[in-house]
Coordinates of C-alpha atoms in Angstrom, one line a residue:
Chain A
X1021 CA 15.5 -10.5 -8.7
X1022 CA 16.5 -8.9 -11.9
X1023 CA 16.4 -5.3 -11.2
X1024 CA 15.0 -4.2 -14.4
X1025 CA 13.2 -7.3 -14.7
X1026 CA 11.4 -6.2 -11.4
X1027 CA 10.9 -2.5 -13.2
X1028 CA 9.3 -4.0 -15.7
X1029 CA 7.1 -5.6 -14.0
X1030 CA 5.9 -3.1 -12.4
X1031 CA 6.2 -0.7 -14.9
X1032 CA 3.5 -2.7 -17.5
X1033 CA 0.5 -2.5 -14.8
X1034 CA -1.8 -0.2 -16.0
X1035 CA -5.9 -0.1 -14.4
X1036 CA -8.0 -2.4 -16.3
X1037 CA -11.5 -1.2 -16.5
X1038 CA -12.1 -3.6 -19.5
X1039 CA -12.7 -7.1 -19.2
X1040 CA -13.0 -9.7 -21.6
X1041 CA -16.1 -11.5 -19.1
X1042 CA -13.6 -14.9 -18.7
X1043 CA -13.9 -16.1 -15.3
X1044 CA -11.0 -15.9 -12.5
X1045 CA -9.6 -19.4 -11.9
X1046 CA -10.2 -19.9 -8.2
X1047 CA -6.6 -21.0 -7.8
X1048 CA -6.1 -17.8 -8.6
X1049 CA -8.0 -15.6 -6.1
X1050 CA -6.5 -18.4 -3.7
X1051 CA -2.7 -17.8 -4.9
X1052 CA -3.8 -13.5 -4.7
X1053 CA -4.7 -14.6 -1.1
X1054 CA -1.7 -16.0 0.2
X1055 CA 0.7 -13.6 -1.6
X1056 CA -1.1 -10.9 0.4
X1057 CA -0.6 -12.5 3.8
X1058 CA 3.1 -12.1 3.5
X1059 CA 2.5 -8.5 3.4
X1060 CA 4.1 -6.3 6.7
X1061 CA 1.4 -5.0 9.0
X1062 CA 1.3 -3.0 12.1
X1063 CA 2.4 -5.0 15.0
X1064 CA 1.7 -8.2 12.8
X1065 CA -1.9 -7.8 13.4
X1066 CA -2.7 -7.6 9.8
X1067 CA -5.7 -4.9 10.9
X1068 CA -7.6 -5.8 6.9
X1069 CA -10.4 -7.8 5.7
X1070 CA -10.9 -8.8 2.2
X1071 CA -15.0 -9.8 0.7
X1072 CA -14.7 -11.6 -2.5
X1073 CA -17.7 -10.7 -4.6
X1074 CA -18.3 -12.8 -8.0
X1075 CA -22.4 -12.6 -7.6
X1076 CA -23.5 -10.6 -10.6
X1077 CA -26.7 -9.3 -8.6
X1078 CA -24.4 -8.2 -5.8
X1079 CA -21.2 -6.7 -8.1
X1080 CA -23.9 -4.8 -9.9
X1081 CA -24.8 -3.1 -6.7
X1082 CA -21.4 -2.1 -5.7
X1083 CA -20.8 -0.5 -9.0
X1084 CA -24.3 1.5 -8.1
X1085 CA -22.3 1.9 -4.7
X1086 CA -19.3 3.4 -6.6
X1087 CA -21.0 5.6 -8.5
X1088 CA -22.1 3.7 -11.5
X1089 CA -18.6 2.9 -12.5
X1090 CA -19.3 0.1 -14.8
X1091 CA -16.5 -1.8 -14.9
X1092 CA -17.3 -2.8 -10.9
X1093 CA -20.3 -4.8 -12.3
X1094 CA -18.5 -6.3 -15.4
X1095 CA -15.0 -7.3 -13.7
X1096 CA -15.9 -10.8 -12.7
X1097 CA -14.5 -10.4 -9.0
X1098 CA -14.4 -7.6 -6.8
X1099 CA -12.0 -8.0 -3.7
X1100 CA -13.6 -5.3 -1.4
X1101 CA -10.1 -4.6 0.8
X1102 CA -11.0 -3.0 4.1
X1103 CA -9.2 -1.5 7.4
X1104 CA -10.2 -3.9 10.4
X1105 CA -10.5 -0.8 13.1
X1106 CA -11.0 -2.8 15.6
X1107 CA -8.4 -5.2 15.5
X1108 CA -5.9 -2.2 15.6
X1109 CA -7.4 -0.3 18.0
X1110 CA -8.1 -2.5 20.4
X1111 CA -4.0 -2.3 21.2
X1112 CA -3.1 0.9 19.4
X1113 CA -5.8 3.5 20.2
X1114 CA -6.7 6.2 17.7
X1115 CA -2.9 5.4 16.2
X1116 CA -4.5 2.2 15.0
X1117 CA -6.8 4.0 12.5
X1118 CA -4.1 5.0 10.4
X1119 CA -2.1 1.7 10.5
X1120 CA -5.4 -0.3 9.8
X1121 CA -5.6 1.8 6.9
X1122 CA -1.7 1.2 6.1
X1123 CA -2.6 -2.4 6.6
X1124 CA -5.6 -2.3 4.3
X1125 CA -3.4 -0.6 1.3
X1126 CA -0.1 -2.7 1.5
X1127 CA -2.3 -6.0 1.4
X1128 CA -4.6 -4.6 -1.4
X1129 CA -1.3 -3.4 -3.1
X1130 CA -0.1 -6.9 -2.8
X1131 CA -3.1 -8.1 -4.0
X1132 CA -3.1 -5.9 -7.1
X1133 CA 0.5 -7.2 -7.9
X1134 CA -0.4 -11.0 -7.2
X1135 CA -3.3 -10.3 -9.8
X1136 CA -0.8 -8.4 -12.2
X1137 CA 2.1 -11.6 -12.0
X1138 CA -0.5 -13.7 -13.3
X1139 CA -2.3 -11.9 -16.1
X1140 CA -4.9 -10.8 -14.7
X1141 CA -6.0 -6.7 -14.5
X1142 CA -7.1 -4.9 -11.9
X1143 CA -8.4 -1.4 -11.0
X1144 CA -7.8 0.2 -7.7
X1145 CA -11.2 1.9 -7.3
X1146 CA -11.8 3.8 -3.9
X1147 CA -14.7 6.1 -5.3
X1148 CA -17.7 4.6 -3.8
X1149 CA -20.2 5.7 -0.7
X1150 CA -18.8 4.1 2.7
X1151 CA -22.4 3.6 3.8
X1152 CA -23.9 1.8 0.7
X1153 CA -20.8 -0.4 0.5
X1154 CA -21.5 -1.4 3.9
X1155 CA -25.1 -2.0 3.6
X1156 CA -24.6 -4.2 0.3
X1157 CA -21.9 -6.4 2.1
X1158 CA -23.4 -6.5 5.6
X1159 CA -19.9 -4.5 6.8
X1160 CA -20.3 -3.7 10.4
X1161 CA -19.4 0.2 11.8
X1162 CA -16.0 -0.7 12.6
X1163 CA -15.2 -2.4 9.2
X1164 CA -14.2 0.5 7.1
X1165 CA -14.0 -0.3 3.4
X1166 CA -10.7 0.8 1.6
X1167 CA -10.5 0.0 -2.0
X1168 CA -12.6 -2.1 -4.6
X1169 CA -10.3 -3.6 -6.7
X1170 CA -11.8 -5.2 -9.2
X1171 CA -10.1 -8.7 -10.7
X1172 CA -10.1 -10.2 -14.1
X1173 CA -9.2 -11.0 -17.4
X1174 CA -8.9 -7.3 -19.5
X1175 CA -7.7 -5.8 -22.0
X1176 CA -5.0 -3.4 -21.9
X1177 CA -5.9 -0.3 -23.7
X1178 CA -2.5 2.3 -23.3
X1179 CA 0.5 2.2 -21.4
X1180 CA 1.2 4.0 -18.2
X1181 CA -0.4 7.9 -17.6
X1182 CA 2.2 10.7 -17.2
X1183 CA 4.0 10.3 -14.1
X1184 CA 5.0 13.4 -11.9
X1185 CA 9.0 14.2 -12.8
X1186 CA 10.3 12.1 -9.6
X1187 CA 12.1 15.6 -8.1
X1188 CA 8.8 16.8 -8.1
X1189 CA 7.7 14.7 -5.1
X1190 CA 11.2 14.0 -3.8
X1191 CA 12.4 16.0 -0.9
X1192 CA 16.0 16.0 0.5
X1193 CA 16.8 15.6 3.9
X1194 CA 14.1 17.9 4.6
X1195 CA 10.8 19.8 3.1
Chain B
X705 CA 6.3 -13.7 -14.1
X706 CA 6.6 -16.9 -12.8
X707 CA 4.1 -17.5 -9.7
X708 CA 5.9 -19.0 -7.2
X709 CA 8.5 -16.9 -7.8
X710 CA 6.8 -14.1 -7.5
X711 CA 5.3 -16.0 -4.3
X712 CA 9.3 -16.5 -2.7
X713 CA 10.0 -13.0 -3.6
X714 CA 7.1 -11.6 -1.0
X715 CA 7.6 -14.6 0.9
X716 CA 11.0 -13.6 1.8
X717 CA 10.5 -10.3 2.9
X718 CA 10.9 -9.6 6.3
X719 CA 11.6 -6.9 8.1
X720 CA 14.9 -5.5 8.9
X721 CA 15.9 -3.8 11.5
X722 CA 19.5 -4.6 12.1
X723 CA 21.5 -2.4 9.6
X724 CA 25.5 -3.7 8.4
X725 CA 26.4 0.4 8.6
X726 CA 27.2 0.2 4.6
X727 CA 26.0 2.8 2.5
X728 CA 23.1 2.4 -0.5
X729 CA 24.6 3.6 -3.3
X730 CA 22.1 6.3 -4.8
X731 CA 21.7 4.5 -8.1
X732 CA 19.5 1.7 -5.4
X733 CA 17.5 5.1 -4.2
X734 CA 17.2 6.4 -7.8
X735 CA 15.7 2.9 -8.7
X736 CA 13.4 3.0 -5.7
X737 CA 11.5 6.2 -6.6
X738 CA 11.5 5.5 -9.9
X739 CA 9.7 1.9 -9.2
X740 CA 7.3 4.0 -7.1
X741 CA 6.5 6.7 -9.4
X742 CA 5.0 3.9 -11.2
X743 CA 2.4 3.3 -8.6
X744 CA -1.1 3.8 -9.5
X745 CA -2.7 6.8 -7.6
X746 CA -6.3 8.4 -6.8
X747 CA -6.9 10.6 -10.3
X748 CA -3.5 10.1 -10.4
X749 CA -2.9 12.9 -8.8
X750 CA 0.2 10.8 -7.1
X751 CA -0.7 12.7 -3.5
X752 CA 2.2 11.5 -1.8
X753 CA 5.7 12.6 -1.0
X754 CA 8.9 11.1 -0.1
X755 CA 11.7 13.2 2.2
X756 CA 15.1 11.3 2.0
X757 CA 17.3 11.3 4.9
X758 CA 20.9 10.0 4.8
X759 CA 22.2 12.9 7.6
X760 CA 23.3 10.9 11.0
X761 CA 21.8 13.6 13.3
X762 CA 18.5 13.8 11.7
X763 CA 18.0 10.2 11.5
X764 CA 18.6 10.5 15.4
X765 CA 16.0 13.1 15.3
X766 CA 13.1 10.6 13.7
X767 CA 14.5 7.9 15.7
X768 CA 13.9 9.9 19.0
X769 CA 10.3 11.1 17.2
X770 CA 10.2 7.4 16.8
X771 CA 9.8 6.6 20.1
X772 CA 13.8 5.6 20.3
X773 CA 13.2 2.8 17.7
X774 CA 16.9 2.6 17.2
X775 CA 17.1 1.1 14.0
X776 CA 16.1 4.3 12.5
X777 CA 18.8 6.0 13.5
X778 CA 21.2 3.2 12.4
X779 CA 20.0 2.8 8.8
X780 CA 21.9 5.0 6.4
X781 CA 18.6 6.0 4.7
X782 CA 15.2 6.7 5.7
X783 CA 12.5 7.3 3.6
X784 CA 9.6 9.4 5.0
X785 CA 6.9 8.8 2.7
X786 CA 4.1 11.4 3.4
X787 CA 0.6 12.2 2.5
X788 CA 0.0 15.2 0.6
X789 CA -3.7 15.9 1.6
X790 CA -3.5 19.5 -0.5
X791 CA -2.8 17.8 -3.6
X792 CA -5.9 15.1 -3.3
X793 CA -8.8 17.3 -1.0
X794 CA -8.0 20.1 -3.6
X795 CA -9.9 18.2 -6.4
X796 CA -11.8 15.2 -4.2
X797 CA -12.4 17.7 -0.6
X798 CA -12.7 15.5 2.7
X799 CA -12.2 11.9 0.5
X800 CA -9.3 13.1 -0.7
X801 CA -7.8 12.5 2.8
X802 CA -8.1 8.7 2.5
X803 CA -7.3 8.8 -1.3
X804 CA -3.7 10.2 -0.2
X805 CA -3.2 8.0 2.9
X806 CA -3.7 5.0 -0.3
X807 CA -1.4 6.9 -2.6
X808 CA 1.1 6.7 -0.1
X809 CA 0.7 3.9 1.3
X810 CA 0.8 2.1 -2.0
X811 CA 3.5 4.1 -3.1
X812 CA 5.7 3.0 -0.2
X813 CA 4.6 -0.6 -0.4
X814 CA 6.5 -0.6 -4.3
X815 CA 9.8 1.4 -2.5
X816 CA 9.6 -1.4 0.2
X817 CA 9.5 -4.0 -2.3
X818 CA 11.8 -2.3 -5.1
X819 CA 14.2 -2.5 -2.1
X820 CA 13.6 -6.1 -1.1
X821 CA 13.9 -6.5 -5.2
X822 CA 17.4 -4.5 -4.6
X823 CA 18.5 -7.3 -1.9
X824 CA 18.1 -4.1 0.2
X825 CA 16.6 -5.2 3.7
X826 CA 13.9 -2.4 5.0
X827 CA 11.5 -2.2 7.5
X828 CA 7.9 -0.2 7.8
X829 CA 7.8 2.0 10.9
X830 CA 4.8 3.4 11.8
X831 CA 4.8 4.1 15.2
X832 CA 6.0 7.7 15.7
X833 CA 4.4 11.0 16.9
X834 CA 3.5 13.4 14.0
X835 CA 4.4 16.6 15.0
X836 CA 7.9 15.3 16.0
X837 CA 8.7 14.5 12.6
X838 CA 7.0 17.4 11.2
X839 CA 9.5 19.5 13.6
X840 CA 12.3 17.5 12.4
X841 CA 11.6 17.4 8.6
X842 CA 9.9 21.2 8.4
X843 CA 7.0 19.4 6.7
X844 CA 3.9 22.1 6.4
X845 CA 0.4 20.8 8.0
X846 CA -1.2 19.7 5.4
X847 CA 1.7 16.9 4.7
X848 CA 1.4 13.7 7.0
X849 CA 4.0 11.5 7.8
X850 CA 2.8 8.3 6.9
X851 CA 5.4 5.5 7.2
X852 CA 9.4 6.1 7.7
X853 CA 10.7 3.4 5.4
X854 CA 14.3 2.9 6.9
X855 CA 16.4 1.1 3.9
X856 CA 19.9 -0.6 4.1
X857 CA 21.8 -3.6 3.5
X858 CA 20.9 -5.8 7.0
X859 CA 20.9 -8.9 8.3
X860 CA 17.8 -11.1 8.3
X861 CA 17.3 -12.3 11.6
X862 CA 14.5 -14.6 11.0
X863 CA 11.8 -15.8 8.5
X864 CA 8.9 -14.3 8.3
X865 CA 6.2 -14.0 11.3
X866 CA 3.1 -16.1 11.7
X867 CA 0.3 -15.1 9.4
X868 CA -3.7 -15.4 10.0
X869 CA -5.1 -18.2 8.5
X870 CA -6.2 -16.7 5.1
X871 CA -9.4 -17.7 6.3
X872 CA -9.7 -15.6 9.6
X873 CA -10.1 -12.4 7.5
X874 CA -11.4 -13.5 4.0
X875 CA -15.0 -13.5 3.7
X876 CA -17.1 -14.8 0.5
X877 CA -19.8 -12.4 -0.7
X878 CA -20.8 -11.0 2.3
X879 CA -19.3 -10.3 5.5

């Protein structure tokens, strides 16, 4: 791939808390789907989950869930992305919470790309209670939800925030 | 971008564990950060950071704190990508511990792929004990290796892994 194609790309993502109210395409969701299965996950177990919310009734209720952040009620999907603790610890132990979370993030990060490849905005939203996610999607205890990221249509309204100066992050050989 | 480009480009992502022993030039590692600098973050806050290792004997080091996976020691770069839990809990407290796991883990995700993009072959290791690499890397407590990201030119062995259906973890509406 063109490499500053590829920077590009990346590069004009921005979080979209702004949507126009069009509807997402269900070829779509399906093509954000399948690019996220070829994401890498811990021992191939892919330890995530993904809820796909387009009911009004219940999107309003996880933007109550994520404290009142409208755009979760007004983005017409909501893929709730979660960590499957289960499936990774039933061969990883403890280690497995942390790569069920690692799981959970590169296929949401997929997702979020997927989205972003074909025009469609997204915000990565991962302020919400645990609990009243759970109880609106019927999550059980071991189903730990990661990140809301909300799907749709939008309009971009500025270019990428500051970034941290690279070196500032960026360690040599050692801390 | 064109979708099932975009599509082939994940698709063809595998991971690489058998290195050719030539160098990446640092203009590939410059591009890498600066792809993942672009990555969206909790308040962007950006609570992640990345140690680079090229040195022989301290990749031996992770790759012995890696539970001898030997590939890490036979990449020529290694990318530690760690959770900075200071940076996040310091404005979001005990959430900020999963915000930062995200920030890296997304953060990585774009290194992994600006690599792929690079026709650089890499491949997400995640099991390794903590405290090893901490030792290795001097990184202070509150930084958590997340994933070492070993990068080179390789040799794909294979295609990529069976998948899930798409169906076994995608649930509509409600779990």
């Amino acid at each position: 791939m063109d490499l500053s194609e590829f920077h590009g790309f990346l590069s004009n993502r921005t979080s979209i808390r702004s949507y126009t109210g069009e509807e997402v395409e269900p070829e779509a969701i399906a093509f954000i789907l399948s690019c996220a299965s070829t994401a890498p996950s811990a021992g191939n177990l892919e330890s995530w989950d993904v809820v796909i919310v387009t009911d009004p009734d219940r999107r309003s209720q996880l933007a109550e869930a994520a404290l009142d952040q409208v755009h979760v009620a007004e983005a017409p999907v909501v893929l709730v992305v979660c960590a499957n603790y289960v499936r990774s610890m039933s061969r990883y132990g403890d280690r497995g919470i942390l790569y069920a979370l690692c799981d959970a993030s590169i296929a949401a990060t997929y997702m979020m790309l997927a989205a972003h490849s074909s025009g469609l905005g997204t915000c990565w939203t991962g302020a919400f209670d645990d609990e009243e996610v759970r109880s609106v999607l019927d999550l059980p205890q071991h189903i730990r939800p990661v990140v809301l990221l909300t799907v749709g249509p939008g309009e971009q309204t500025s270019g990428l925030t500051a970034r941290l100066p690279v070196e500032e992050h960026v360690h040599l050989e050692s801390w």
